[in-house]
Amino acid sequence: VVTGLVEMRLLFETETTRCAALNRTDEQLDSLRLLVEREKAADGDIAEATGLDFQVHHLIALASGNPVYAMLMKSFEPAYTNLSSRFFAVPGMAKGVFKGHEALFRLIEQRDAEGAAIIMRSLLEQGTKVLFRLQQAPDAGREANGTE
């Protein structure tokens, strides 16, 4: 399941991000700005980080202009948040992801579709490495983050 979800996310979310940069509305951009601000105020709570992260990714799918993308993203929420909560349990992970979300916001704001897609791919690839290490050994995520 992890491999399948990761592969789906790499293909799907890279494209939804590209489309969001081109098709987002000002209202969607404002909503993304508010989520990024909420992430800055998040205080290490794993459930909060997981929820905010999903909201950002779902909003990007909505902003793509294709309602089916948002529906598909929503259908993956249980599996997505299950894996994300493991990821965000690794110290320092939320901070790095949330900085990536700030960069995504700026690129989507500027309608830089390729730049936004590159940042999304990078975020997903980093997360993939940590999740695969966590599957091997529960403390391996700390090594991926440099906290050990």
GROMACS .gro file of C-alpha atoms in nm:
model
  148
    1VAL     CA    1   0.000   0.000   0.000
    2VAL     CA    2   0.278   0.246   0.086
    3THR     CA    3   0.452   0.200  -0.249
    4GLY     CA    4   0.126   0.236  -0.440
    5LEU     CA    5   0.024   0.549  -0.251
    6VAL     CA    6   0.366   0.706  -0.298
    7GLU     CA    7   0.371   0.633  -0.671
    8MET     CA    8   0.020   0.774  -0.708
    9ARG     CA    9   0.112   1.088  -0.518
   10LEU     CA   10   0.425   1.152  -0.724
   11LEU     CA   11   0.231   1.141  -1.050
   12PHE     CA   12  -0.095   1.290  -0.935
   13GLU     CA   13   0.016   1.567  -0.701
   14THR     CA   14   0.290   1.692  -0.929
   15GLU     CA   15   0.029   1.744  -1.199
   16THR     CA   16  -0.235   1.891  -0.965
   17THR     CA   17   0.024   2.140  -0.841
   18ARG     CA   18   0.116   2.238  -1.196
   19CYS     CA   19  -0.253   2.290  -1.278
   20ALA     CA   20  -0.317   2.479  -0.952
   21ALA     CA   21  -0.049   2.733  -1.038
   22LEU     CA   22  -0.218   2.797  -1.370
   23ASN     CA   23  -0.584   2.777  -1.267
   24ARG     CA   24  -0.609   2.888  -0.903
   25THR     CA   25  -0.850   3.163  -0.810
   26ASP     CA   26  -0.767   3.454  -0.583
   27GLU     CA   27  -0.999   3.303  -0.322
   28GLN     CA   28  -0.814   2.971  -0.334
   29LEU     CA   29  -0.482   3.155  -0.307
   30ASP     CA   30  -0.613   3.337   0.002
   31SER     CA   31  -0.719   3.004   0.153
   32LEU     CA   32  -0.375   2.859   0.084
   33ARG     CA   33  -0.213   3.164   0.243
   34LEU     CA   34  -0.423   3.112   0.558
   35LEU     CA   35  -0.327   2.744   0.577
   36VAL     CA   36   0.042   2.829   0.543
   37GLU     CA   37   0.003   3.086   0.822
   38ARG     CA   38  -0.168   2.825   1.041
   39GLU     CA   39   0.120   2.588   0.974
   40LYS     CA   40   0.367   2.850   1.100
   41ALA     CA   41   0.173   2.863   1.427
   42ALA     CA   42   0.145   2.483   1.462
   43ASP     CA   43   0.329   2.375   1.772
   44GLY     CA   44   0.453   2.022   1.715
   45ASP     CA   45   0.114   1.854   1.748
   46ILE     CA   46   0.123   1.550   1.517
   47ALA     CA   47  -0.253   1.545   1.455
   48GLU     CA   48  -0.257   1.916   1.377
   49ALA     CA   49   0.040   1.887   1.140
   50THR     CA   50  -0.120   1.590   0.966
   51GLY     CA   51  -0.453   1.770   0.926
   52LEU     CA   52  -0.300   2.092   0.799
   53ASP     CA   53  -0.080   1.904   0.555
   54PHE     CA   54  -0.377   1.720   0.408
   55GLN     CA   55  -0.575   2.045   0.383
   56VAL     CA   56  -0.291   2.207   0.185
   57HIS     CA   57  -0.268   1.916  -0.056
   58HIS     CA   58  -0.646   1.893  -0.095
   59LEU     CA   59  -0.673   2.268  -0.157
   60ILE     CA   60  -0.405   2.243  -0.425
   61ALA     CA   61  -0.612   1.968  -0.589
   62LEU     CA   62  -0.921   2.193  -0.571
   63ALA     CA   63  -0.724   2.483  -0.717
   64SER     CA   64  -0.621   2.267  -1.013
   65GLY     CA   65  -0.952   2.349  -1.175
   66ASN     CA   66  -1.043   1.982  -1.210
   67PRO     CA   67  -1.301   1.877  -0.948
   68VAL     CA   68  -1.219   1.510  -1.009
   69TYR     CA   69  -0.864   1.573  -0.880
   70ALA     CA   70  -1.008   1.707  -0.555
   71MET     CA   71  -1.245   1.411  -0.528
   72LEU     CA   72  -0.962   1.165  -0.582
   73MET     CA   73  -0.745   1.339  -0.325
   74LYS     CA   74  -1.028   1.332  -0.073
   75SER     CA   75  -1.080   0.960  -0.135
   76PHE     CA   76  -0.720   0.895  -0.027
   77GLU     CA   77  -0.753   1.093   0.296
   78PRO     CA   78  -0.763   0.794   0.538
   79ALA     CA   79  -0.452   0.627   0.391
   80TYR     CA   80  -0.281   0.963   0.339
   81THR     CA   81  -0.330   1.083   0.696
   82ASN     CA   82  -0.235   0.744   0.839
   83LEU     CA   83   0.102   0.756   0.665
   84SER     CA   84   0.148   1.129   0.722
   85SER     CA   85   0.095   1.094   1.095
   86ARG     CA   86   0.389   0.849   1.107
   87PHE     CA   87   0.597   1.092   0.903
   88PHE     CA   88   0.512   1.390   1.124
   89ALA     CA   89   0.599   1.190   1.437
   90VAL     CA   90   0.965   1.221   1.331
   91PRO     CA   91   1.111   1.532   1.499
   92GLY     CA   92   1.165   1.824   1.263
   93MET     CA   93   0.965   1.685   0.972
   94ALA     CA   94   0.674   1.928   1.003
   95LYS     CA   95   0.905   2.228   0.998
   96GLY     CA   96   1.069   2.118   0.672
   97VAL     CA   97   0.740   2.033   0.503
   98PHE     CA   98   0.581   2.359   0.611
   99LYS     CA   99   0.874   2.555   0.466
  100GLY     CA  100   0.814   2.367   0.142
  101HIS     CA  101   0.449   2.467   0.157
  102GLU     CA  102   0.557   2.832   0.189
  103ALA     CA  103   0.765   2.793  -0.127
  104LEU     CA  104   0.470   2.623  -0.301
  105PHE     CA  105   0.244   2.911  -0.202
  106ARG     CA  106   0.483   3.169  -0.349
  107LEU     CA  107   0.520   2.978  -0.675
  108ILE     CA  108   0.146   2.917  -0.707
  109GLU     CA  109   0.089   3.286  -0.634
  110GLN     CA  110   0.330   3.373  -0.917
  111ARG     CA  111   0.163   3.114  -1.144
  112ASP     CA  112   0.498   2.937  -1.182
  113ALA     CA  113   0.364   2.594  -1.275
  114GLU     CA  114   0.698   2.423  -1.336
  115GLY     CA  115   0.862   2.565  -1.025
  116ALA     CA  116   0.566   2.458  -0.811
  117ALA     CA  117   0.571   2.109  -0.962
  118ILE     CA  118   0.943   2.077  -0.884
  119ILE     CA  119   0.889   2.177  -0.520
  120MET     CA  120   0.598   1.934  -0.486
  121ARG     CA  121   0.803   1.648  -0.631
  122SER     CA  122   1.090   1.731  -0.396
  123LEU     CA  123   0.860   1.732  -0.092
  124LEU     CA  124   0.706   1.401  -0.194
  125GLU     CA  125   1.043   1.239  -0.262
  126GLN     CA  126   1.175   1.348   0.077
  127GLY     CA  127   0.865   1.210   0.246
  128THR     CA  128   0.899   0.885   0.055
  129LYS     CA  129   1.253   0.831   0.179
  130VAL     CA  130   1.145   0.884   0.539
  131LEU     CA  131   0.840   0.658   0.509
  132PHE     CA  132   1.042   0.375   0.356
  133ARG     CA  133   1.302   0.406   0.632
  134LEU     CA  134   1.026   0.401   0.891
  135GLN     CA  135   0.898   0.076   0.742
  136GLN     CA  136   1.243  -0.075   0.788
  137ALA     CA  137   1.288   0.043   1.148
  138PRO     CA  138   1.077   0.278   1.361
  139ASP     CA  139   1.375   0.497   1.458
  140ALA     CA  140   1.507   0.523   1.102
  141GLY     CA  141   1.312   0.842   1.032
  142ARG     CA  142   1.527   1.024   1.283
  143GLU     CA  143   1.835   0.934   1.078
  144ALA     CA  144   1.666   1.059   0.760
  145ASN     CA  145   1.603   1.389   0.933
  146GLY     CA  146   1.950   1.414   1.087
  147THR     CA  147   1.818   1.415   1.443
  148GLU     CA  148   2.034   1.120   1.548
   0.00000   0.00000   0.00000
